[in-house]
Amino acid sequence: MPYVNVWVDDTDVLEDASDEDLMKELRKRNLPALADTEEAQIDLEKVFYAFYFGKEHEAIALMRKYVQDVTGRTLP
């Protein structure tokens, strides 16, 4: 089966796109946009401080929850 490889420099594409254009694309693809919420920022701060204070097990559990919330998918 023939195939084609396409290489796109994502930095060029992302630099040219506005935040609003990126949010529209997320909505068009029905992807959750939770990464840009105040709740997500609070969750990331919790992860940061858990790592900062050496609570790696807690940090990984928080990060797991964060990733599932942002992607809308469940990890096994």
mmCIF file of C-alpha atoms in Angstrom:
data_model
loop_
_atom_site.group_PDB
_atom_site.id
_atom_site.type_symbol
_atom_site.label_atom_id
_atom_site.label_comp_id
_atom_site.label_asym_id
_atom_site.label_seq_id
_atom_site.Cartn_x
_atom_site.Cartn_y
_atom_site.Cartn_z
ATOM 1 C CA MET A 1 0.000 0.000 0.000
ATOM 2 C CA PRO A 2 1.548 3.361 -0.960
ATOM 3 C CA TYR A 3 1.848 6.101 1.626
ATOM 4 C CA VAL A 4 3.069 9.663 1.872
ATOM 5 C CA ASN A 5 5.035 11.276 4.679
ATOM 6 C CA VAL A 6 4.363 14.920 5.376
ATOM 7 C CA TRP A 7 6.574 16.941 7.697
ATOM 8 C CA VAL A 8 5.223 20.122 9.245
ATOM 9 C CA ASP A 9 7.274 22.408 11.462
ATOM 10 C CA ASP A 10 4.824 22.847 14.298
ATOM 11 C CA THR A 11 6.613 25.895 15.679
ATOM 12 C CA ASP A 12 5.933 27.785 12.459
ATOM 13 C CA VAL A 13 2.290 26.770 12.467
ATOM 14 C CA LEU A 14 1.696 27.521 16.145
ATOM 15 C CA GLU A 15 3.465 30.877 16.066
ATOM 16 C CA ASP A 16 1.234 32.043 13.212
ATOM 17 C CA ALA A 17 -2.008 30.924 14.879
ATOM 18 C CA SER A 18 -3.761 33.128 17.410
ATOM 19 C CA ASP A 19 -5.038 31.731 20.691
ATOM 20 C CA GLU A 20 -8.592 32.194 19.461
ATOM 21 C CA ASP A 21 -7.842 30.210 16.277
ATOM 22 C CA LEU A 22 -6.392 27.384 18.363
ATOM 23 C CA MET A 23 -9.435 27.360 20.655
ATOM 24 C CA LYS A 24 -11.739 27.263 17.597
ATOM 25 C CA GLU A 25 -9.787 24.270 16.303
ATOM 26 C CA LEU A 26 -10.190 22.470 19.634
ATOM 27 C CA ARG A 27 -13.931 23.096 19.568
ATOM 28 C CA LYS A 28 -14.157 21.985 15.932
ATOM 29 C CA ARG A 29 -12.457 18.712 16.838
ATOM 30 C CA ASN A 30 -14.630 18.322 19.946
ATOM 31 C CA LEU A 31 -11.558 18.250 22.167
ATOM 32 C CA PRO A 32 -11.797 19.496 25.722
ATOM 33 C CA ALA A 33 -10.229 22.898 26.353
ATOM 34 C CA LEU A 34 -9.737 22.356 30.063
ATOM 35 C CA ALA A 35 -6.040 23.178 29.975
ATOM 36 C CA ASP A 36 -6.843 26.885 29.839
ATOM 37 C CA THR A 37 -9.112 27.046 32.886
ATOM 38 C CA GLU A 38 -8.406 28.405 36.343
ATOM 39 C CA GLU A 39 -9.053 24.940 37.779
ATOM 40 C CA ALA A 40 -6.377 23.468 35.506
ATOM 41 C CA GLN A 41 -3.884 26.118 36.619
ATOM 42 C CA ILE A 42 -4.595 25.262 40.262
ATOM 43 C CA ASP A 43 -4.117 21.555 39.508
ATOM 44 C CA LEU A 44 -0.777 22.242 37.833
ATOM 45 C CA GLU A 45 0.360 24.279 40.814
ATOM 46 C CA LYS A 46 -0.516 21.365 43.100
ATOM 47 C CA VAL A 47 1.561 19.055 40.886
ATOM 48 C CA PHE A 48 4.477 21.484 40.951
ATOM 49 C CA TYR A 49 4.526 21.768 44.744
ATOM 50 C CA ALA A 50 4.120 18.028 45.220
ATOM 51 C CA PHE A 51 7.268 17.497 43.110
ATOM 52 C CA TYR A 52 8.976 20.447 44.827
ATOM 53 C CA PHE A 53 8.471 18.941 48.278
ATOM 54 C CA GLY A 54 9.513 15.456 47.143
ATOM 55 C CA LYS A 55 6.041 13.924 47.190
ATOM 56 C CA GLU A 56 6.502 12.156 43.877
ATOM 57 C CA HIS A 57 3.761 9.585 44.433
ATOM 58 C CA GLU A 58 1.235 12.367 45.112
ATOM 59 C CA ALA A 59 2.532 14.416 42.152
ATOM 60 C CA ILE A 60 2.139 11.503 39.759
ATOM 61 C CA ALA A 61 -1.408 10.825 41.012
ATOM 62 C CA LEU A 62 -2.301 14.521 40.540
ATOM 63 C CA MET A 63 -0.723 14.585 37.082
ATOM 64 C CA ARG A 64 -2.597 11.437 36.100
ATOM 65 C CA LYS A 65 -5.899 13.083 37.096
ATOM 66 C CA TYR A 66 -4.937 16.299 35.294
ATOM 67 C CA VAL A 67 -4.069 14.502 32.043
ATOM 68 C CA GLN A 68 -7.322 12.542 32.125
ATOM 69 C CA ASP A 69 -9.341 15.721 32.780
ATOM 70 C CA VAL A 70 -7.662 17.684 29.991
ATOM 71 C CA THR A 71 -7.807 14.941 27.367
ATOM 72 C CA GLY A 72 -11.203 13.581 28.341
ATOM 73 C CA ARG A 73 -9.768 10.078 28.280
ATOM 74 C CA THR A 74 -9.284 7.466 30.986
ATOM 75 C CA LEU A 75 -5.917 5.877 31.639
ATOM 76 C CA PRO A 76 -5.792 2.168 32.511
#
